[in-house]
Amino acid sequence: MKNFTLDLTLFGVSENVNTTEGYTDATTGTVTPYEDGGLSAEMRTYYADYLIDNAEPNLIHDQFAQKVSIPKNGGKTIQFRKYDPLPKLTAALSEGVTPTGQSLNMGVVEATVRQYGGYVEFSDLLLLTAIDNNLVMATKLLGSQAGRTLDTITREVLCGGTNVQYGENAVSARHLLVGGEATGNHYMTVDCIKRAVRFLKNQNAEKINGAYACIIHPDCAYDLTNDPNWKYPHQYADPRDLYEGEIGMLEGVRFVESTEAKVFHAPDLASDARVLHCLEESMTILNTPGQVSEGCGIGSCYRLMLHNGLFGHVVEKDMVGRSIVYYDASNGSYQYAKVVGVTIGGEEEEHHLYLDRPLMDAASNYKEYAHIAEEDLLYPGEAGMHGRDVYATLVFGDNAYGTTELVGGGLQHIVKQLGSAGTADPLNQRATVGWKATKTAARLVEAFMVRIETASTFEGGAN
């Protein structure tokens, strides 16, 4: 049998239009496309379930949540409930006297649901010629896309929690976490986990099925799983009871691994370098606040002046909102600031970054080229030291957060037939298959979750 390649561009399929195979009449050869009107109720249910089945394995961050169904015609606000623990009753009962009953103290956390979705477009010509069942494949890929999208929405909410542990609490901020060095790296360790467990226990956070839960990136799992106390799933659980992505247990914590775990990644400061040596780049720090309406846009800011146009190819308006760190080798200090404005140009092609805080201590207000040490550095401040990737490992107890369910209106599979757009598709050339979801997530009890931030042996990149 000869192999052949079908060039779909020969059939006039545009870059963003695909096709799907329809039902073919064996006698006439007529193709009826898959569509909401052409699918039976059973087939619509099948494809909807197929979409959800392909979405759920990606919902790593949802599986430990308190889940609430989407109410139909109930508005855009959804309520998650949390209950305060009942106090101790240390007073003895009086003989024959019925004590006063207790009331439950219920708190409500409200969150606003939003809609998300995407679709794939099919042409009628490829629909007539394609061999594969593209509706099935498209539904599978859309399900994966939906799952990863909805998972990220929950992840970002969880990673906004207030309880943060930097490594083994060796440093006080993300931009000080070290990775990739010969010594002094802040990688994931057993002590990191033990400290998080200690915190949750002191908050009386309840366990989930007998253990706390943890979502960890494979790069961090690599740094942790060599511990001799690490247990693999077959050593402690029935396979039917495992969480999606579960890889093991340590210190009373069950670990779920996902490449979708949060990675804080800092873009390079220059097109060819993440870290800049201040002496080579020639800069001046002006520590005295000054109002510069063009570059700053706020009442006062602090100026970092870069000479000779050396940064001309990187210092653009999109630097606004980014973070930078200045390492002063003379005293070993790190100064963190956010860029609030940029101006470019001048007689010497000077480039100015306007910062929300000074890059030196209050005793000094000016530092120029002649006083900058060879070891002084500038590096992006969105991640770890020298811009090293930082990983978020989440450890939490029961009812720490809530999210909406996929069933009951949370996730829909939508198929539109050829010509269903009316005059917008006058020649019946386009059909679509897509998904739409209503989603929200909320942190319910901050004290029941911890975010451990560490570097890793590897660099994961943004996700």
CSV table of N, CA and C in Angstrom, one decimal, residues 22-109:
chain,number,residue,atom,x,y,z
A,22,GLY,N,-19.0,14.4,8.1
A,22,GLY,CA,-20.4,14.3,8.4
A,22,GLY,C,-20.9,12.8,8.2
A,23,TYR,N,-22.2,12.7,8.4
A,23,TYR,CA,-22.8,11.4,8.1
A,23,TYR,C,-23.0,11.2,6.6
A,24,THR,N,-22.5,10.1,6.0
A,24,THR,CA,-22.6,9.9,4.5
A,24,THR,C,-23.6,8.9,4.2
A,25,ASP,N,-24.5,9.2,3.3
A,25,ASP,CA,-25.5,8.3,2.8
A,25,ASP,C,-24.9,7.3,1.8
A,26,ALA,N,-25.0,6.0,2.1
A,26,ALA,CA,-24.3,5.0,1.4
A,26,ALA,C,-24.8,4.9,-0.1
A,27,THR,N,-26.0,5.3,-0.3
A,27,THR,CA,-26.6,5.2,-1.6
A,27,THR,C,-26.3,6.5,-2.5
A,28,THR,N,-26.6,7.6,-1.9
A,28,THR,CA,-26.4,8.9,-2.7
A,28,THR,C,-25.1,9.5,-2.5
A,29,GLY,N,-24.3,9.1,-1.5
A,29,GLY,CA,-23.1,9.8,-1.2
A,29,GLY,C,-23.2,11.1,-0.6
A,30,THR,N,-24.4,11.5,-0.2
A,30,THR,CA,-24.7,12.9,0.4
A,30,THR,C,-24.1,12.9,1.8
A,31,VAL,N,-23.4,14.0,2.1
A,31,VAL,CA,-22.8,14.2,3.4
A,31,VAL,C,-23.6,15.1,4.2
A,32,THR,N,-24.1,14.7,5.4
A,32,THR,CA,-24.8,15.5,6.3
A,32,THR,C,-23.8,15.9,7.4
A,33,PRO,N,-23.5,17.2,7.6
A,33,PRO,CA,-22.5,17.6,8.6
A,33,PRO,C,-23.0,17.4,10.0
A,34,TYR,N,-22.0,17.2,10.9
A,34,TYR,CA,-22.4,17.1,12.3
A,34,TYR,C,-22.9,18.5,12.7
A,35,GLU,N,-23.9,18.6,13.4
A,35,GLU,CA,-24.5,19.9,13.8
A,35,GLU,C,-25.5,19.6,14.9
A,36,ASP,N,-25.8,20.7,15.6
A,36,ASP,CA,-26.7,20.6,16.7
A,36,ASP,C,-28.1,20.0,16.2
A,37,GLY,N,-28.5,20.5,15.0
A,37,GLY,CA,-29.8,20.1,14.5
A,37,GLY,C,-29.7,18.7,14.0
A,38,GLY,N,-28.5,18.2,13.5
A,38,GLY,CA,-28.4,16.9,12.9
A,38,GLY,C,-28.0,15.8,13.9
A,39,LEU,N,-27.6,16.2,15.1
A,39,LEU,CA,-27.2,15.2,16.1
A,39,LEU,C,-28.4,14.8,17.0
A,40,SER,N,-28.5,13.6,17.2
A,40,SER,CA,-29.6,13.1,18.1
A,40,SER,C,-29.3,13.6,19.5
A,41,ALA,N,-30.3,13.5,20.4
A,41,ALA,CA,-30.1,13.8,21.8
A,41,ALA,C,-29.0,13.0,22.4
A,42,GLU,N,-28.9,11.7,22.0
A,42,GLU,CA,-27.9,10.8,22.6
A,42,GLU,C,-26.5,11.2,22.1
A,43,MET,N,-26.4,11.6,20.8
A,43,MET,CA,-25.1,12.0,20.3
A,43,MET,C,-24.7,13.3,20.9
A,44,ARG,N,-25.6,14.2,21.1
A,44,ARG,CA,-25.2,15.5,21.8
A,44,ARG,C,-24.7,15.2,23.2
A,45,THR,N,-25.4,14.3,23.9
A,45,THR,CA,-24.9,13.9,25.3
A,45,THR,C,-23.6,13.3,25.2
A,46,TYR,N,-23.4,12.4,24.2
A,46,TYR,CA,-22.1,11.7,24.1
A,46,TYR,C,-20.9,12.7,23.9
A,47,TYR,N,-21.1,13.7,23.0
A,47,TYR,CA,-20.0,14.6,22.7
A,47,TYR,C,-19.8,15.5,23.9
A,48,ALA,N,-20.9,15.9,24.5
A,48,ALA,CA,-20.8,16.8,25.7
A,48,ALA,C,-20.0,16.1,26.8
A,49,ASP,N,-20.3,14.8,27.0
A,49,ASP,CA,-19.6,14.0,28.0
A,49,ASP,C,-18.2,13.8,27.6
A,50,TYR,N,-17.9,13.6,26.3
A,50,TYR,CA,-16.6,13.4,25.8
A,50,TYR,C,-15.7,14.6,26.0
A,51,LEU,N,-16.3,15.8,25.8
A,51,LEU,CA,-15.6,17.1,26.1
A,51,LEU,C,-15.2,17.2,27.6
A,52,ILE,N,-16.2,16.9,28.4
A,52,ILE,CA,-15.9,16.9,29.9
A,52,ILE,C,-14.8,15.9,30.3
A,53,ASP,N,-14.9,14.7,29.7
A,53,ASP,CA,-14.0,13.7,30.0
A,53,ASP,C,-12.5,14.1,29.6
A,54,ASN,N,-12.4,14.8,28.6
A,54,ASN,CA,-11.1,15.3,28.2
A,54,ASN,C,-10.7,16.6,28.9
A,55,ALA,N,-11.6,17.2,29.5
A,55,ALA,CA,-11.3,18.5,30.3
A,55,ALA,C,-10.8,18.1,31.7
A,56,GLU,N,-11.5,17.1,32.3
A,56,GLU,CA,-11.3,16.8,33.7
A,56,GLU,C,-9.8,16.4,34.1
A,57,PRO,N,-9.1,15.7,33.3
A,57,PRO,CA,-7.8,15.3,33.7
A,57,PRO,C,-6.8,16.5,33.9
A,58,ASN,N,-7.2,17.6,33.2
A,58,ASN,CA,-6.4,18.8,33.3
A,58,ASN,C,-6.7,19.7,34.5
A,59,LEU,N,-7.8,19.4,35.2
A,59,LEU,CA,-8.3,20.2,36.3
A,59,LEU,C,-7.6,19.9,37.6
A,60,ILE,N,-6.3,19.9,37.6
A,60,ILE,CA,-5.5,19.5,38.8
A,60,ILE,C,-5.8,20.4,39.9
A,61,HIS,N,-5.9,21.7,39.7
A,61,HIS,CA,-6.1,22.6,40.8
A,61,HIS,C,-7.6,22.7,41.3
A,62,ASP,N,-8.5,22.0,40.6
A,62,ASP,CA,-9.9,22.0,41.0
A,62,ASP,C,-10.2,20.8,41.9
A,63,GLN,N,-9.4,19.8,41.9
A,63,GLN,CA,-9.9,18.6,42.5
A,63,GLN,C,-10.0,18.6,44.1
A,64,PHE,N,-9.4,19.5,44.7
A,64,PHE,CA,-9.4,19.6,46.2
A,64,PHE,C,-10.3,20.7,46.7
A,65,ALA,N,-11.1,21.3,45.8
A,65,ALA,CA,-11.9,22.5,46.1
A,65,ALA,C,-13.3,22.0,46.6
A,66,GLN,N,-13.9,23.0,47.4
A,66,GLN,CA,-15.3,22.9,47.7
A,66,GLN,C,-16.0,23.3,46.4
A,67,LYS,N,-16.8,22.4,45.8
A,67,LYS,CA,-17.4,22.7,44.5
A,67,LYS,C,-18.9,23.0,44.7
A,68,VAL,N,-19.3,24.1,43.9
A,68,VAL,CA,-20.7,24.5,44.0
A,68,VAL,C,-21.2,24.5,42.5
A,69,SER,N,-22.4,24.0,42.3
A,69,SER,CA,-23.0,24.0,41.0
A,69,SER,C,-23.4,25.3,40.5
A,70,ILE,N,-23.4,25.5,39.2
A,70,ILE,CA,-23.8,26.8,38.7
A,70,ILE,C,-25.3,26.9,38.7
A,71,PRO,N,-25.9,27.9,39.4
A,71,PRO,CA,-27.3,28.0,39.5
A,71,PRO,C,-27.9,28.6,38.2
A,72,LYS,N,-28.9,27.9,37.7
A,72,LYS,CA,-29.6,28.5,36.5
A,72,LYS,C,-30.5,29.6,36.8
A,73,ASN,N,-30.4,30.7,36.1
A,73,ASN,CA,-31.1,32.0,36.3
A,73,ASN,C,-30.9,32.5,37.7
A,74,GLY,N,-29.7,32.3,38.2
A,74,GLY,CA,-29.4,32.7,39.6
A,74,GLY,C,-28.5,33.9,39.6
A,75,GLY,N,-28.3,34.6,38.5
A,75,GLY,CA,-27.4,35.8,38.5
A,75,GLY,C,-26.0,35.4,38.4
A,76,LYS,N,-25.1,36.3,38.4
A,76,LYS,CA,-23.7,36.1,38.2
A,76,LYS,C,-22.9,35.8,39.4
A,77,THR,N,-23.5,36.0,40.6
A,77,THR,CA,-22.8,35.8,41.9
A,77,THR,C,-23.1,34.4,42.4
A,78,ILE,N,-22.0,33.8,42.9
A,78,ILE,CA,-22.2,32.4,43.5
A,78,ILE,C,-21.6,32.5,44.9
A,79,GLN,N,-22.2,31.7,45.8
A,79,GLN,CA,-21.8,31.7,47.2
A,79,GLN,C,-21.2,30.4,47.6
A,80,PHE,N,-20.0,30.6,48.3
A,80,PHE,CA,-19.4,29.4,48.9
A,80,PHE,C,-19.5,29.6,50.4
A,81,ARG,N,-19.8,28.6,51.1
A,81,ARG,CA,-20.0,28.7,52.6
A,81,ARG,C,-18.9,28.1,53.4
A,82,LYS,N,-18.6,28.7,54.5
A,82,LYS,CA,-17.6,28.2,55.4
A,82,LYS,C,-18.2,28.4,56.8
A,83,TYR,N,-17.8,27.4,57.7
A,83,TYR,CA,-18.4,27.4,59.1
A,83,TYR,C,-17.2,27.6,60.1
A,84,ASP,N,-17.5,28.5,61.1
A,84,ASP,CA,-16.5,28.6,62.1
A,84,ASP,C,-16.6,27.4,63.1
A,85,PRO,N,-15.4,27.0,63.6
A,85,PRO,CA,-15.5,25.8,64.5
A,85,PRO,C,-16.2,26.2,65.8
A,86,LEU,N,-16.8,25.2,66.4
A,86,LEU,CA,-17.5,25.4,67.7
A,86,LEU,C,-16.5,25.5,68.8
A,87,PRO,N,-16.8,26.4,69.8
A,87,PRO,CA,-15.8,26.6,70.9
A,87,PRO,C,-15.8,25.3,71.8
A,88,LYS,N,-14.8,25.2,72.7
A,88,LYS,CA,-14.8,24.2,73.7
A,88,LYS,C,-15.9,24.5,74.7
A,89,LEU,N,-16.4,23.4,75.3
A,89,LEU,CA,-17.4,23.5,76.4
A,89,LEU,C,-16.7,22.8,77.6
A,90,THR,N,-16.1,23.6,78.4
A,90,THR,CA,-15.3,23.1,79.6
A,90,THR,C,-16.2,23.1,80.9
A,91,ALA,N,-17.3,23.8,80.8
A,91,ALA,CA,-18.2,23.8,82.0
A,91,ALA,C,-19.0,22.5,82.1
A,92,ALA,N,-19.0,21.9,83.3
A,92,ALA,CA,-19.8,20.7,83.5
A,92,ALA,C,-21.3,20.9,83.4
A,93,LEU,N,-22.0,19.9,83.0
A,93,LEU,CA,-23.4,20.0,82.9
A,93,LEU,C,-24.0,19.9,84.3
A,94,SER,N,-25.1,20.7,84.5
A,94,SER,CA,-25.8,20.6,85.8
A,94,SER,C,-26.8,19.5,85.7
A,95,GLU,N,-26.9,18.8,86.8
A,95,GLU,CA,-27.8,17.6,86.8
A,95,GLU,C,-29.3,18.0,86.6
A,96,GLY,N,-29.8,17.4,85.6
A,96,GLY,CA,-31.2,17.6,85.2
A,96,GLY,C,-31.5,18.9,84.5
A,97,VAL,N,-30.5,19.6,84.2
A,97,VAL,CA,-30.7,20.9,83.5
A,97,VAL,C,-30.2,20.8,82.0
A,98,THR,N,-31.1,21.1,81.1
A,98,THR,CA,-30.7,21.1,79.7
A,98,THR,C,-29.9,22.4,79.4
A,99,PRO,N,-28.7,22.2,78.8
A,99,PRO,CA,-27.9,23.4,78.5
A,99,PRO,C,-28.5,24.2,77.3
A,100,THR,N,-28.0,25.4,77.2
A,100,THR,CA,-28.4,26.2,76.1
A,100,THR,C,-27.9,25.7,74.8
A,101,GLY,N,-28.7,25.6,73.7
A,101,GLY,CA,-28.2,25.2,72.4
A,101,GLY,C,-27.3,26.1,71.8
A,102,GLN,N,-26.5,25.6,70.8
A,102,GLN,CA,-25.5,26.4,70.2
A,102,GLN,C,-26.0,26.7,68.8
A,103,SER,N,-25.4,27.8,68.2
A,103,SER,CA,-25.7,28.3,66.9
A,103,SER,C,-24.5,28.1,66.0
A,104,LEU,N,-24.7,27.7,64.8
A,104,LEU,CA,-23.7,27.6,63.8
A,104,LEU,C,-23.4,29.0,63.3
A,105,ASN,N,-22.1,29.3,63.2
A,105,ASN,CA,-21.7,30.6,62.7
A,105,ASN,C,-21.2,30.4,61.2
A,106,MET,N,-22.0,30.7,60.3
A,106,MET,CA,-21.7,30.4,58.9
A,106,MET,C,-21.2,31.7,58.2
A,107,GLY,N,-20.1,31.6,57.5
A,107,GLY,CA,-19.6,32.7,56.7
A,107,GLY,C,-19.9,32.5,55.2
A,108,VAL,N,-20.0,33.5,54.5
A,108,VAL,CA,-20.3,33.4,53.0
A,108,VAL,C,-19.2,34.1,52.3
A,109,VAL,N,-18.6,33.5,51.3
A,109,VAL,CA,-17.7,34.1,50.4
A,109,VAL,C,-18.4,34.2,49.0
